[in-house]
């Protein structure tokens, strides 16, 4: 999670320096939850992260270079400049690239799990993350219900970070907790304080394990606060200061550090060392990506079909 | 033996299931019930576990098909009616259609859309949605007009590595019959000369091919020879075959069952005008449905879509120019 | 409900006689629930019925003639032959005509209630009915959540008639009861045995009253069985005989009649009189509609816009 | 004083709210926050209770607008990006668009779609969806290219009794400026002669009008006079003005930012070919975006859409024919 934070901060500073085209979306304050998802998955599992999941992506095995290349538009990145920023993945490795339309990834994860059932591949799970705002989409509902009907090993992680862009949760839903939705689908629910790494790790471990053991979809609802703007263009001035001051507003990374220190699992020097190492790795990846070629429109084949022989040609100008 | 357009669709699915373990079928009531139109009749029984009833969740149905395709499966999705593909529209055009381009991982799914108007079906069970799907990059859109094409194109749809929108016309389901299933087929992407003629070209697809053929019969008795091009797939659209026909006849009428703004007739006419201007001896002409929802009542429905009668009138007018 | 059943049966026999274009959808077995909705609404309320709500439609004030005209394609009906069968209504009278896409009516009812709030019209409610199958649509979810966030006086009636076309509920959802969904939206839930008229009447009375009093959306879930095919083209041979033999399979109309008789609120002769009267009214309406002109395509203006001056003209052939 | 395209959109909404108590605004983040692009800045404060934040529920957003419209209100819906109108697609095309035709009760809703490509936005924040909505009967589709039109057409959209799809181009939001708001306006349904010329006609709309104007400047310096028609609304499409221009110039190039299959350029070219064949001295030409999703990277993006450069090349080629 330290590495994710460091990478995010680098992207933010590149954004401020005008070095990134389009938006930058950070996971600040959500690293504990996100990393807990990634860490509990294994090779062969499926992961469809969303915009605030840098930590989970890295934990699942994404390289810093993939991230840097996509944000910086390197032609060598997994999306080759065709798509950017958080819209990246490697489907062949079970790492699905999000589309922007919120809620759309869940059913796709279901489909990968259905396929595994067809193929007789057992004991793999699929996890995906979503914000509380996206629980209002029809896609969310159709997909979690689908997973429940098919009893799929889906782990659906909802980060209730109190805001969807500027919209507070009170304008998004009227239930006490989103975990109250689980029984209406017939799926298990887990709630967790998203600012506590240890809690996230153990709750996710349990949820992933239950899914793996065949207990059907697991819904995890985490309480936390988005500690940044919606994107880096947004100063988030609308965030209620009382929320910032509340336990929800704690920075999960600081909490985790404090924990390490107070339990004497690490001292300040060690942590500083990790930080330096993270900065170093991030700088290296970014420097590499920055040196790389950007996509060349003349080399681009402009071809949206895999069946090349069926591509229409339009009169050239 | 004789086989209907609908049976051909069933047989193609049966063969795809039999020959390729990656194929499965997913949609509302497709299982034991065999589908609203019986296009999957007995398939659940013949292929246990591979023909799955879905909840009323078109978005999730398409979403799941995408995920399965990523994992190497080849799902066939049945929408109960083409009209009900709208809740699945987003996953189709923004997810299935963009996946290969974004990731180089193919997304081989076939989405069957029972399409087109039938009398008494009204605004929400009659639509022809090919135009929408053809507009988006990343999709192949098939519109078979014959029993043979229904069979062979559906097999090809399943075999292709791209998402295919398979528009099957409900009016043809039981009316259209052939002697037997084809053993070979024109490949997708090629149009078919449904009838040769030298005086004018009518370009049509799906059910309209049969209206056009009726017109050709009628005009033949008056000494006019109408050439009919059946597009077969509207994306890709076989401009070459259309152009070659117009080169022979000098006159083009394009007929479609969908609404007048945009669509196949606009695309065909504008391609010919742009790329084959010199071939035209007269202004090209289009005939589409009227610009209202598809009416319920048979009286209105018959006047809403092009028919042999209105096509003949348009053809006669074009011949006089 | 007797009138609705009689009308439905007439439509079914007209269908068998080939007198009706397109499908015929009956409310057989659902009349008690449906009529309870209609009866509990007042003038000024909004009602968006679905395919099995002939009883509720009549109770809300639809005339037999409107129904007959629409099914028989009279040019004088409210839909003038443009739309048919169950796709009918009179929006100006708060009676919304369904589109076929399941789940789509709920948000529209929400909108009428929002409008009333804007206009300061108080104490009206909006009711709409839906099958258990349609609860799987994204539209259902978005709309009930929207109603909850806006605390609208919506009464959402779910008829769990065990099948969606041929699909049993086990393939539609995995929760114990759909009423378990209510708490996940923060709305009130009511469950009722849909074969019992008295129970339906009192539960709907309470739900409508609570909505009217400002307690926000009310979800009513009724258990019953569809006692007919999906449409009259469907023999429903897939319906589990055990369900037919179970209490769910009771005919609400017969149950109600038995009740009247056993409580001596009416005798067999009276009931027979009602039946005759119903048949007479239905025959009259149908006979009228059958005599009426069907729509004339040459008189049809083929104009989908209210702004006539903006209609595009296409070259005539 | 100077006012941007975006400010004009804000001002039009402010005026509509001020003058008509039936107007309200509903959409994600449109309230206190003022919208993702600030098109509703301060409106929630100025008109308390009438600018409402919606959940992320496009289907329910449009659905509620329809219900409110039935009750006599005049909702303005903001989609956060045009691309996100897909989950609301069904309610738009099947419910809002059919209501009047089915019931004779009008459905006056305005759906604002922040449209079109901007550099670095990628496949899901760049789309131009006018073609889809124009294909369906029952909708009006506006595509303003100027500050003045953004203002006056939005006011007219709200005043009209039909559902209006209002495609506002994100690239114009802050770049395009005018001296002041217009006091009178060309009515919707009429195209605008953006620049007179005698040698050829370029038909364009939305952001492409400005690319075309740059081309006209460039070609003027070479002695060629290009006439530019700004369609303003693509449905209804003002065929008369297009035809009159082609009658003067004999040459037609139609430019659109959307994908090449179907769409505005196909519709315009086919109308001119069908109805104004004799006016053409050369084959009509179309220029569209490429047939892939809109790319993220600026290099690719700039090559994906038509630009002054590619339009100029097409224009020169057409002049040589
Ligand atoms: C269907 C859809 N509608 C609108 C948007 C625009 N949008 C992008 S992110 C966002 C807010 C998401 O909030 P939430 O789900 O709570 O996630 P968070 O940003 O808080 O992590 C919105 C409205 C979208 N991406 N998809
Ligand atoms: C979005 C959508 N998908 C599919 C259909 C086709 N369809 C019509 S009725 C029906 C079954 C409805 O079942 P249920 O909601 O349980 O209502 P019931 O018929 O049992 O009253 C289906 C699948 C539809 N109308 N809308
Ligand atoms: Mg959030
Ligand atoms: Mg049901």
mmCIF file of N, CA and C in Angstrom, chain C residues 224-258:
data_model
loop_
_atom_site.group_PDB
_atom_site.id
_atom_site.type_symbol
_atom_site.label_atom_id
_atom_site.label_comp_id
_atom_site.label_asym_id
_atom_site.label_seq_id
_atom_site.Cartn_x
_atom_site.Cartn_y
_atom_site.Cartn_z
ATOM 1 N N UNK C 224 -48.329 -16.068 -4.831
ATOM 2 C CA UNK C 224 -49.459 -16.669 -5.528
ATOM 3 C C UNK C 224 -48.931 -17.488 -6.691
ATOM 4 N N UNK C 225 -49.814 -17.951 -7.536
ATOM 5 C CA UNK C 225 -49.392 -18.738 -8.688
ATOM 6 C C UNK C 225 -50.149 -18.218 -9.913
ATOM 7 N N UNK C 226 -49.416 -18.138 -10.996
ATOM 8 C CA UNK C 226 -50.050 -17.724 -12.261
ATOM 9 C C UNK C 226 -50.917 -18.883 -12.724
ATOM 10 N N UNK C 227 -52.215 -18.655 -12.818
ATOM 11 C CA UNK C 227 -53.130 -19.771 -13.153
ATOM 12 C C UNK C 227 -53.461 -19.785 -14.640
ATOM 13 N N UNK C 228 -52.473 -19.477 -15.445
ATOM 14 C CA UNK C 228 -52.692 -19.456 -16.886
ATOM 15 C C UNK C 228 -51.309 -19.525 -17.523
ATOM 16 N N UNK C 229 -51.272 -19.512 -18.823
ATOM 17 C CA UNK C 229 -49.975 -19.452 -19.496
ATOM 18 C C UNK C 229 -49.408 -18.054 -19.373
ATOM 19 N N UNK C 230 -48.168 -17.896 -19.823
ATOM 20 C CA UNK C 230 -47.613 -16.550 -19.829
ATOM 21 C C UNK C 230 -48.514 -15.631 -20.640
ATOM 22 N N UNK C 231 -48.838 -16.104 -21.826
ATOM 23 C CA UNK C 231 -49.876 -15.485 -22.651
ATOM 24 C C UNK C 231 -50.781 -16.610 -23.101
ATOM 25 N N UNK C 232 -51.814 -16.281 -23.831
ATOM 26 C CA UNK C 232 -52.763 -17.329 -24.210
ATOM 27 C C UNK C 232 -52.202 -18.292 -25.258
ATOM 28 N N UNK C 233 -51.030 -17.978 -25.810
ATOM 29 C CA UNK C 233 -50.378 -18.904 -26.747
ATOM 30 C C UNK C 233 -49.643 -20.017 -25.997
ATOM 31 N N UNK C 234 -49.529 -19.881 -24.691
ATOM 32 C CA UNK C 234 -48.642 -20.734 -23.884
ATOM 33 C C UNK C 234 -49.486 -21.665 -23.025
ATOM 34 N N UNK C 235 -49.256 -22.983 -23.123
ATOM 35 C CA UNK C 235 -50.063 -23.914 -22.328
ATOM 36 C C UNK C 235 -49.509 -24.119 -20.916
ATOM 37 N N UNK C 236 -48.390 -23.499 -20.596
ATOM 38 C CA UNK C 236 -47.864 -23.529 -19.232
ATOM 39 C C UNK C 236 -47.627 -24.946 -18.729
ATOM 40 N N UNK C 237 -47.310 -25.847 -19.622
ATOM 41 C CA UNK C 237 -47.124 -27.253 -19.222
ATOM 42 C C UNK C 237 -45.918 -27.413 -18.294
ATOM 43 N N UNK C 238 -45.099 -26.395 -18.227
ATOM 44 C CA UNK C 238 -43.913 -26.462 -17.379
ATOM 45 C C UNK C 238 -44.215 -26.174 -15.907
ATOM 46 N N UNK C 239 -45.426 -25.737 -15.588
ATOM 47 C CA UNK C 239 -45.716 -25.385 -14.189
ATOM 48 C C UNK C 239 -45.728 -26.658 -13.336
ATOM 49 N N UNK C 240 -45.028 -26.603 -12.251
ATOM 50 C CA UNK C 240 -44.881 -27.739 -11.349
ATOM 51 C C UNK C 240 -46.253 -28.121 -10.762
ATOM 52 N N UNK C 241 -46.700 -29.352 -10.978
ATOM 53 C CA UNK C 241 -48.019 -29.742 -10.453
ATOM 54 C C UNK C 241 -48.115 -29.614 -8.939
ATOM 55 N N UNK C 242 -46.989 -29.773 -8.258
ATOM 56 C CA UNK C 242 -47.036 -29.622 -6.791
ATOM 57 C C UNK C 242 -47.417 -28.198 -6.399
ATOM 58 N N UNK C 243 -46.956 -27.247 -7.200
ATOM 59 C CA UNK C 243 -47.343 -25.865 -6.917
ATOM 60 C C UNK C 243 -48.836 -25.678 -7.141
ATOM 61 N N UNK C 244 -49.332 -26.271 -8.205
ATOM 62 C CA UNK C 244 -50.768 -26.138 -8.499
ATOM 63 C C UNK C 244 -51.602 -26.721 -7.358
ATOM 64 N N UNK C 245 -51.094 -27.813 -6.786
ATOM 65 C CA UNK C 245 -51.842 -28.472 -5.718
ATOM 66 C C UNK C 245 -51.651 -27.801 -4.363
ATOM 67 N N UNK C 246 -50.686 -26.935 -4.267
ATOM 68 C CA UNK C 246 -50.372 -26.288 -2.982
ATOM 69 C C UNK C 246 -51.325 -25.123 -2.731
ATOM 70 N N UNK C 247 -51.317 -24.584 -1.516
ATOM 71 C CA UNK C 247 -52.188 -23.431 -1.224
ATOM 72 C C UNK C 247 -51.931 -22.258 -2.181
ATOM 73 N N UNK C 248 -50.716 -22.131 -2.683
ATOM 74 C CA UNK C 248 -50.421 -21.054 -3.630
ATOM 75 C C UNK C 248 -51.271 -21.178 -4.881
ATOM 76 N N UNK C 249 -51.641 -22.430 -5.203
ATOM 77 C CA UNK C 249 -52.352 -22.675 -6.442
ATOM 78 C C UNK C 249 -53.852 -22.437 -6.365
ATOM 79 N N UNK C 250 -54.314 -21.994 -5.210
ATOM 80 C CA UNK C 250 -55.746 -21.730 -5.086
ATOM 81 C C UNK C 250 -56.156 -20.562 -5.989
ATOM 82 N N UNK C 251 -57.371 -20.635 -6.469
ATOM 83 C CA UNK C 251 -57.885 -19.552 -7.310
ATOM 84 C C UNK C 251 -58.481 -18.478 -6.398
ATOM 85 N N UNK C 252 -57.919 -17.332 -6.387
ATOM 86 C CA UNK C 252 -58.343 -16.271 -5.459
ATOM 87 C C UNK C 252 -59.825 -15.938 -5.622
ATOM 88 N N UNK C 253 -60.315 -16.107 -6.830
ATOM 89 C CA UNK C 253 -61.718 -15.771 -7.067
ATOM 90 C C UNK C 253 -62.611 -16.803 -6.367
ATOM 91 N N UNK C 254 -62.244 -18.059 -6.535
ATOM 92 C CA UNK C 254 -63.030 -19.109 -5.869
ATOM 93 C C UNK C 254 -62.930 -18.963 -4.351
ATOM 94 N N UNK C 255 -61.736 -18.678 -3.885
ATOM 95 C CA UNK C 255 -61.544 -18.492 -2.445
ATOM 96 C C UNK C 255 -62.440 -17.370 -1.946
ATOM 97 N N UNK C 256 -62.485 -16.296 -2.694
ATOM 98 C CA UNK C 256 -63.310 -15.164 -2.277
ATOM 99 C C UNK C 256 -64.783 -15.539 -2.286
ATOM 100 N N UNK C 257 -65.193 -16.263 -3.316
ATOM 101 C CA UNK C 257 -66.596 -16.685 -3.380
ATOM 102 C C UNK C 257 -66.956 -17.590 -2.204
ATOM 103 N N UNK C 258 -66.083 -18.550 -1.950
ATOM 104 C CA UNK C 258 -66.291 -19.447 -0.810
ATOM 105 C C UNK C 258 -66.455 -18.658 0.474
#
